[in-house]
mmCIF file of C-alpha atoms in Angstrom:
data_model
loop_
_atom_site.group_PDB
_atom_site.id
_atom_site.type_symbol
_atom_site.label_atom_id
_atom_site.label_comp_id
_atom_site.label_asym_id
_atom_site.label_seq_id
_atom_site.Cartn_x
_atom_site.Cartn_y
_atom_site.Cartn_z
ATOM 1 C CA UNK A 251 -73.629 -213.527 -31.730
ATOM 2 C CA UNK A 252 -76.430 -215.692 -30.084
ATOM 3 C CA UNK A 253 -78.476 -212.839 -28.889
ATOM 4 C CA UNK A 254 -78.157 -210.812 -32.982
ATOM 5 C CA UNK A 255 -78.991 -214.330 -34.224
ATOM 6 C CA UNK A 256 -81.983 -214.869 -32.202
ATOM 7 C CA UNK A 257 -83.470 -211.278 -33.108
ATOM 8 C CA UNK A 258 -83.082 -211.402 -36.771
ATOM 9 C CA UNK A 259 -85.086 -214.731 -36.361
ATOM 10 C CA UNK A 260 -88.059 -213.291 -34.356
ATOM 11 C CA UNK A 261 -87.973 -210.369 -36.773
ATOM 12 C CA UNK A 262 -88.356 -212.647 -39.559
ATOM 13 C CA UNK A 263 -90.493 -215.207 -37.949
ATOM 14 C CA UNK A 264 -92.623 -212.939 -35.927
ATOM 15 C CA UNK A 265 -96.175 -212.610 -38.047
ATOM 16 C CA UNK A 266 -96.518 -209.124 -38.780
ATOM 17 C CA UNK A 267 -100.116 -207.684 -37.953
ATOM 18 C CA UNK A 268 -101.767 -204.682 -39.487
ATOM 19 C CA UNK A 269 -103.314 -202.084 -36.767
ATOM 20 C CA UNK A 270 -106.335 -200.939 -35.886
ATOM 21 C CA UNK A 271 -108.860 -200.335 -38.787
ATOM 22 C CA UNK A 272 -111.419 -197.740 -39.014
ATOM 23 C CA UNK A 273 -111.502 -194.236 -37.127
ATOM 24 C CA UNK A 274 -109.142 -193.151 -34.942
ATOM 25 C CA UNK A 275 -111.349 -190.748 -32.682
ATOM 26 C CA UNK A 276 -114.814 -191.850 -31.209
ATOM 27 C CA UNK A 277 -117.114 -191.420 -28.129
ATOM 28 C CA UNK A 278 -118.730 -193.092 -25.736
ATOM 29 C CA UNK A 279 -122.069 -191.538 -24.669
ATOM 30 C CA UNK A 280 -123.046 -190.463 -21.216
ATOM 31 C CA UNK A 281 -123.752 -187.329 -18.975
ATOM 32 C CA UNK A 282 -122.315 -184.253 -18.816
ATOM 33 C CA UNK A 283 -119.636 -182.414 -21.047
ATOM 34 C CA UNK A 284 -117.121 -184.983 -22.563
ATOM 35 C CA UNK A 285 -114.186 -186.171 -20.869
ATOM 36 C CA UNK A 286 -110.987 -185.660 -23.401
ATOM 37 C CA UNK A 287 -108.652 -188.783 -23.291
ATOM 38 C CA UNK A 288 -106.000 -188.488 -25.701
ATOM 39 C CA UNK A 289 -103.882 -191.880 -26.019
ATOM 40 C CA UNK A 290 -100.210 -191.182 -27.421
ATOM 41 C CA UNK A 291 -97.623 -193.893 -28.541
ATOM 42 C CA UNK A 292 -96.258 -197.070 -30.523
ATOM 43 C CA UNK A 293 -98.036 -199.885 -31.766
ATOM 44 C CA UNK A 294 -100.389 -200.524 -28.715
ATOM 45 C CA UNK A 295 -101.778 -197.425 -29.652
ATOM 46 C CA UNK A 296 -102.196 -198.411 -33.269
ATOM 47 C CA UNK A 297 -104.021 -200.925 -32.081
ATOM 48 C CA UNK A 298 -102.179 -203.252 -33.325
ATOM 49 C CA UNK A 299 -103.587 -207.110 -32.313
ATOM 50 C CA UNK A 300 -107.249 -205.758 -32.537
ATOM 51 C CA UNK A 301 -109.977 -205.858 -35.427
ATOM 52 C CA UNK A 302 -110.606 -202.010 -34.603
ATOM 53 C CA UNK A 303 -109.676 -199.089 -31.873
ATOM 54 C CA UNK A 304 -113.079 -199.901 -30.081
ATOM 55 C CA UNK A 305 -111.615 -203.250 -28.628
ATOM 56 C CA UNK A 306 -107.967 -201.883 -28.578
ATOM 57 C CA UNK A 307 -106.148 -199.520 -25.774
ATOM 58 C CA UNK A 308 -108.077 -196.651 -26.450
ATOM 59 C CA UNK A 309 -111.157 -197.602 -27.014
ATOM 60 C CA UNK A 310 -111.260 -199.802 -24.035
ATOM 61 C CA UNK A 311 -109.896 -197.155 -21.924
ATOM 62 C CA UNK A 312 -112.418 -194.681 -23.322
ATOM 63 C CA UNK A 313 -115.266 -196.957 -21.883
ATOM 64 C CA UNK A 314 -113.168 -197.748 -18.541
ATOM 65 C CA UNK A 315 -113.460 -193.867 -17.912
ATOM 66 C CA UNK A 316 -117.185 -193.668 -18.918
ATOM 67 C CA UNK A 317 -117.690 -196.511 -16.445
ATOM 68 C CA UNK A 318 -119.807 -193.326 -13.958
ATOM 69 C CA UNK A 319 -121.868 -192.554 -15.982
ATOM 70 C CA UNK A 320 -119.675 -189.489 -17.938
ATOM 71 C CA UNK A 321 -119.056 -189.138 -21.646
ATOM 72 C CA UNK A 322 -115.801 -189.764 -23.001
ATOM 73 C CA UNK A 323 -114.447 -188.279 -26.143
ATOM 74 C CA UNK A 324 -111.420 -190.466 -27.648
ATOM 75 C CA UNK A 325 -108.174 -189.866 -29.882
ATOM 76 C CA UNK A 326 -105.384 -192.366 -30.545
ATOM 77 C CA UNK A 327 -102.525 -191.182 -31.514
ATOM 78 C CA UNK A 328 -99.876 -194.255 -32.629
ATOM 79 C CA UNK A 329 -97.741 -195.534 -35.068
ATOM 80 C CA UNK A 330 -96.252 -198.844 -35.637
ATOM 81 C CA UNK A 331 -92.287 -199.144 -35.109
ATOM 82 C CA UNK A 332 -91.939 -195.419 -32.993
ATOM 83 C CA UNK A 333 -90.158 -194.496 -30.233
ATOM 84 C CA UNK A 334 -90.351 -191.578 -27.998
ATOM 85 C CA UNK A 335 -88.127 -189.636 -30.308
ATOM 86 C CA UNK A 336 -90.542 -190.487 -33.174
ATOM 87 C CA UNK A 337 -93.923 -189.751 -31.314
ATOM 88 C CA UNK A 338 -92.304 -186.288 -30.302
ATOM 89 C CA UNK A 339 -91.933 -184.922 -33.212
ATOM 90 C CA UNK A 340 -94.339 -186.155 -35.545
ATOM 91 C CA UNK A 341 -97.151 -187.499 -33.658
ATOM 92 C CA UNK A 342 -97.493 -184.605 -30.802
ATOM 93 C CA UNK A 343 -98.806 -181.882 -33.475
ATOM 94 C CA UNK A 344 -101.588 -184.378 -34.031
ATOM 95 C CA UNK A 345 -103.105 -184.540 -30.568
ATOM 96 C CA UNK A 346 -106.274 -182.911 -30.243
ATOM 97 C CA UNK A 347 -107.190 -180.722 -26.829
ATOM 98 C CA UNK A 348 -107.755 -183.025 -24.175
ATOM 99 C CA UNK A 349 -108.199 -183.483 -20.290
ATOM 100 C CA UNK A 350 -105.870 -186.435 -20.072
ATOM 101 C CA UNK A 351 -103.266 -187.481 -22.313
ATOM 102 C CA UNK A 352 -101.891 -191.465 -21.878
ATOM 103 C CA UNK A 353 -98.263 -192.160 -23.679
ATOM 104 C CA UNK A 354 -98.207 -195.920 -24.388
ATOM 105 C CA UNK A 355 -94.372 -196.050 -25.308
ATOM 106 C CA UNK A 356 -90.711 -197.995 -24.566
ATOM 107 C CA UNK A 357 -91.120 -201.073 -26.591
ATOM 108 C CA UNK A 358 -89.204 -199.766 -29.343
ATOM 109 C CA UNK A 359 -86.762 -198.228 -27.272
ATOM 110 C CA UNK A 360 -85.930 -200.903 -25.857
ATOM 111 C CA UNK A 361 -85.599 -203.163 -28.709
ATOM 112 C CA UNK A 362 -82.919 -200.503 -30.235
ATOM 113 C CA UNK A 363 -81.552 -200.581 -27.022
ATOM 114 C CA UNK A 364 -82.034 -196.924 -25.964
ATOM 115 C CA UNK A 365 -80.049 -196.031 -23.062
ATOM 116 C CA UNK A 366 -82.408 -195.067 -19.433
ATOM 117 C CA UNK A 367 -80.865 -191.630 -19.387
ATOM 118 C CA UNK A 368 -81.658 -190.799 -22.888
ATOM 119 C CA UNK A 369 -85.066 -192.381 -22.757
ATOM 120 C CA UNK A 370 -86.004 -190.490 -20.041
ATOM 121 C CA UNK A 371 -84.865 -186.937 -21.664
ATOM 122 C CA UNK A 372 -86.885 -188.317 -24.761
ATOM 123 C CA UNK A 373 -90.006 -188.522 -22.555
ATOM 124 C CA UNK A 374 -89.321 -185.244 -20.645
ATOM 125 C CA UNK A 375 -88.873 -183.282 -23.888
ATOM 126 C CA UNK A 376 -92.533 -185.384 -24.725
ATOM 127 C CA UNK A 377 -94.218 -184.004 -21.659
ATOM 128 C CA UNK A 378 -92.850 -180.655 -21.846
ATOM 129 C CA UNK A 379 -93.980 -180.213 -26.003
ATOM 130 C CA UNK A 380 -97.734 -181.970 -25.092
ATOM 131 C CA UNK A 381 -97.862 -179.460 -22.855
ATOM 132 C CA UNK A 382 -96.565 -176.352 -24.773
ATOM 133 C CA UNK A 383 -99.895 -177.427 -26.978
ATOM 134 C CA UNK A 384 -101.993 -178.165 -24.962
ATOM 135 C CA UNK A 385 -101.629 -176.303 -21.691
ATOM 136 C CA UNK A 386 -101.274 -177.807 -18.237
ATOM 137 C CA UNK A 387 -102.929 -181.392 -19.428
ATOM 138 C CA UNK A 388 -102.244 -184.005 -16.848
ATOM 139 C CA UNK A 389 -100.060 -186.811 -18.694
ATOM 140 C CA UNK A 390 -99.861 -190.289 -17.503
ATOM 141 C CA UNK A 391 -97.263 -192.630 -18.221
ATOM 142 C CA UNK A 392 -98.006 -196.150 -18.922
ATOM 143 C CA UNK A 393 -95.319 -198.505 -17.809
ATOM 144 C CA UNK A 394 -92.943 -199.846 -20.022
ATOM 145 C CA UNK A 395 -94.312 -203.815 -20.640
ATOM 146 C CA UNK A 396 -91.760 -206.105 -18.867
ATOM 147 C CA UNK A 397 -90.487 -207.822 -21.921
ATOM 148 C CA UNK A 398 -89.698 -210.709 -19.308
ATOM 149 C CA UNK A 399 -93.111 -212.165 -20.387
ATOM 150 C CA UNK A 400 -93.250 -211.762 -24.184
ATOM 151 C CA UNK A 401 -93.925 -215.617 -25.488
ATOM 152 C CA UNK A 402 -92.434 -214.533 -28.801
ATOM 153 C CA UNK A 403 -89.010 -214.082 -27.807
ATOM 154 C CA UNK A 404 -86.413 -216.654 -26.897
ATOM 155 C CA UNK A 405 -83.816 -217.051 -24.334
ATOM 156 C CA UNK A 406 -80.970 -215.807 -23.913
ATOM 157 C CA UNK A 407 -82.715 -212.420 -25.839
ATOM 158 C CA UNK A 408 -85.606 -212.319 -24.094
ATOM 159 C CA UNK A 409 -83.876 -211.505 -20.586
ATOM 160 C CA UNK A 410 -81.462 -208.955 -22.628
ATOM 161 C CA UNK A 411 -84.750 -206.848 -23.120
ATOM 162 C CA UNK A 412 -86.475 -207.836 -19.755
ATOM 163 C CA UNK A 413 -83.295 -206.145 -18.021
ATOM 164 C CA UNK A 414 -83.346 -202.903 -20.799
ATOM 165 C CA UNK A 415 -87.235 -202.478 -20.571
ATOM 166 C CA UNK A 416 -86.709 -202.502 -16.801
ATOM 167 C CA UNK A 417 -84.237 -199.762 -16.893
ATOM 168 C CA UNK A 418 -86.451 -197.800 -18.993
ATOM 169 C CA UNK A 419 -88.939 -198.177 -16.995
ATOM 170 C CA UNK A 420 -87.870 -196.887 -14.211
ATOM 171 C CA UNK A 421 -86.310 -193.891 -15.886
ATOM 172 C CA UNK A 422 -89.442 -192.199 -16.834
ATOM 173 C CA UNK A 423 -90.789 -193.399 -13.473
ATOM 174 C CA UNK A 424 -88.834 -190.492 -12.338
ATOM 175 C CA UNK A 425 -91.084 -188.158 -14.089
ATOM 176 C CA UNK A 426 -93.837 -188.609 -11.556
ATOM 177 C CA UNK A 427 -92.426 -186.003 -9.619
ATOM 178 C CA UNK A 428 -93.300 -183.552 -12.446
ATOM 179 C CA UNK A 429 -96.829 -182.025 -11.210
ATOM 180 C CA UNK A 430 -99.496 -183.415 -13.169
ATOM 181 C CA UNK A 431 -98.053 -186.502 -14.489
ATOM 182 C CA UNK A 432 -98.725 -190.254 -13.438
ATOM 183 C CA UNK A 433 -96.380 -193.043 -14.097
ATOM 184 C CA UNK A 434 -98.216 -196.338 -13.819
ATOM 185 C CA UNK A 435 -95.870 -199.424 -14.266
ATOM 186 C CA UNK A 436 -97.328 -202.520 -15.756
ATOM 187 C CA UNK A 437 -98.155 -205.280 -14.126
ATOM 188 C CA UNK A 438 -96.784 -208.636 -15.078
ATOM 189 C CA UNK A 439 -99.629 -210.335 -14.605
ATOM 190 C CA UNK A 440 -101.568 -208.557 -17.123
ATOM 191 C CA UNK A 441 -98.784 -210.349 -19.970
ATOM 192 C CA UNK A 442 -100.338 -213.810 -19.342
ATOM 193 C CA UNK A 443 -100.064 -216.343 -22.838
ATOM 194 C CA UNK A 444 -104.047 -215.615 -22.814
ATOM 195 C CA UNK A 445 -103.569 -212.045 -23.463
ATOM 196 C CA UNK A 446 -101.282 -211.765 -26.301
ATOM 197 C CA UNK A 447 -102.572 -211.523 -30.025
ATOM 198 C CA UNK A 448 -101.643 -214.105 -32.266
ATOM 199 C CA UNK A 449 -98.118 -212.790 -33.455
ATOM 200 C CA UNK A 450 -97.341 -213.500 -29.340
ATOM 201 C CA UNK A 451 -95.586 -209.759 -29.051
ATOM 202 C CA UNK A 452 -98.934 -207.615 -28.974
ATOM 203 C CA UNK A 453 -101.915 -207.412 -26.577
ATOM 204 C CA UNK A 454 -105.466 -209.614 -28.118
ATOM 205 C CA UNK A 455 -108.463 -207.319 -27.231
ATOM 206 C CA UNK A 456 -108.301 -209.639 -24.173
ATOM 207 C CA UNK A 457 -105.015 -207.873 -22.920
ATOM 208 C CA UNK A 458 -106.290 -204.282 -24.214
ATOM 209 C CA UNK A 459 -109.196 -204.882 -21.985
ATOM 210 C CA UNK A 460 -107.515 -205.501 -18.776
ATOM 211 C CA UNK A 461 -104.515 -203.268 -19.571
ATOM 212 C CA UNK A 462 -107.252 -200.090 -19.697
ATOM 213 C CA UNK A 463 -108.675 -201.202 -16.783
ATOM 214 C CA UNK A 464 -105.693 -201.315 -14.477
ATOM 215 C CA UNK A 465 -105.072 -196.909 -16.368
ATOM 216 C CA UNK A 466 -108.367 -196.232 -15.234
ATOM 217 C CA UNK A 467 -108.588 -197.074 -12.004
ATOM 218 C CA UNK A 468 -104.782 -194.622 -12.148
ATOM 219 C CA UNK A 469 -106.592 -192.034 -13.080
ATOM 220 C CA UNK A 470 -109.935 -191.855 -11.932
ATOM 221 C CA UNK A 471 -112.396 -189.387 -13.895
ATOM 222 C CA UNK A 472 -113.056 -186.184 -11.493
ATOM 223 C CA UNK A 473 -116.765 -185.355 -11.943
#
């Protein structure tokens, strides 16, 4: 009773933030034929916590790549509220061609308490449809955020989802055997009070910023 308590007060009290405004694809000049990033997922990847999708994920990440010199050609892909299931079937027909797709996903799923079994056939069944469209794209994974360090949520909830996001996690950390795809798991010490928007449950451009740099340096740009 204490832990459905607790949640249906941080629903209620948790501000809720618009995402990203203005467009959704961009580039970032350089040399040489555009890199493709393609950034797939939930909120982080509506940007949601940032003015526009320049100082969000993708937009960050976009420059992170383009840090040698190369052009970068961006897409995010995201939706408030959606979990893998979601994102597989009616975000994936959206994704334009690219070189490298990121999935930014498992918050949700972990908040509805989505088992580590069926979260990880969610985001095989994800890998295996990207690819199906796009060809042979390499995919990487971001890690699920360890909900251990999310100011917003109280005790005795908050270690509820720290132990589910952790399972999660390392369910689809089992898809890094899969040729071609990455699974990076976040570091805690990105989630910091400093980097959290004000709502305290989303990244500030601050946490964007540092979250894109520890994907980039996962995924270097081959020249």
């Amino acid at each position: 009773m204490v832990i459905l308590a607790q949640a249906v007060y941080v629903k209620r009290k948790t501000p809720r933030l618009p995402g990203a405004s203005g467009p959704t694809e961009g580039r970032v000049p350089g040399d040489g034929e555009p890199f493709r990033l393609a950034v797939l997922g939930e909120s982080t990847v509506d940007g949601v916590g940032a003015a526009n999708h320049e100082e969000a994920l993708t937009g960050c990440l976009a420059r992170e790549l383009a840090r040698d010199g190369r052009a970068v050609r961006w897409q995010a892909v995201g939706r408030t509220g959606a979990n893998a299931r979601t994102v597989r079937a009616e975000l994936v027909p959206l994704v334009r061609p690219a070189d490298l797709v990121v999935v930014a996903l498992g918050v949700n799923d972990t908040i509805e308490l989505r088992s580590a079994p069926a979260y990880r056939r969610d985001l095989l069944k994800l890998v295996i449809d990207l690819r199906r469209r796009l060809g042979p794209v390499d995919v990487l994974l971001a890690g699920v955020p360890p909900m251990s360090r999310f100011p917003a949520l109280p005790r005795p909830l908050r270690d509820v989802l720290a132990a589910r996001s952790t399972a999660l996690d390392n369910a689809a950390a089992t898809l890094a055997r899969i040729p071609g795809v990455t699974h990076l798991p976040m570091d805690p010490r990105l989630l910091d009070p400093a980097a959290f928007a004000s709502d305290r449950f989303h990244p500030g451009p601050a946490g964007y910023a540092r979250w894109a740099q520890t994907l980039a340096d996962a995924h270097p740009v081959i020249a």
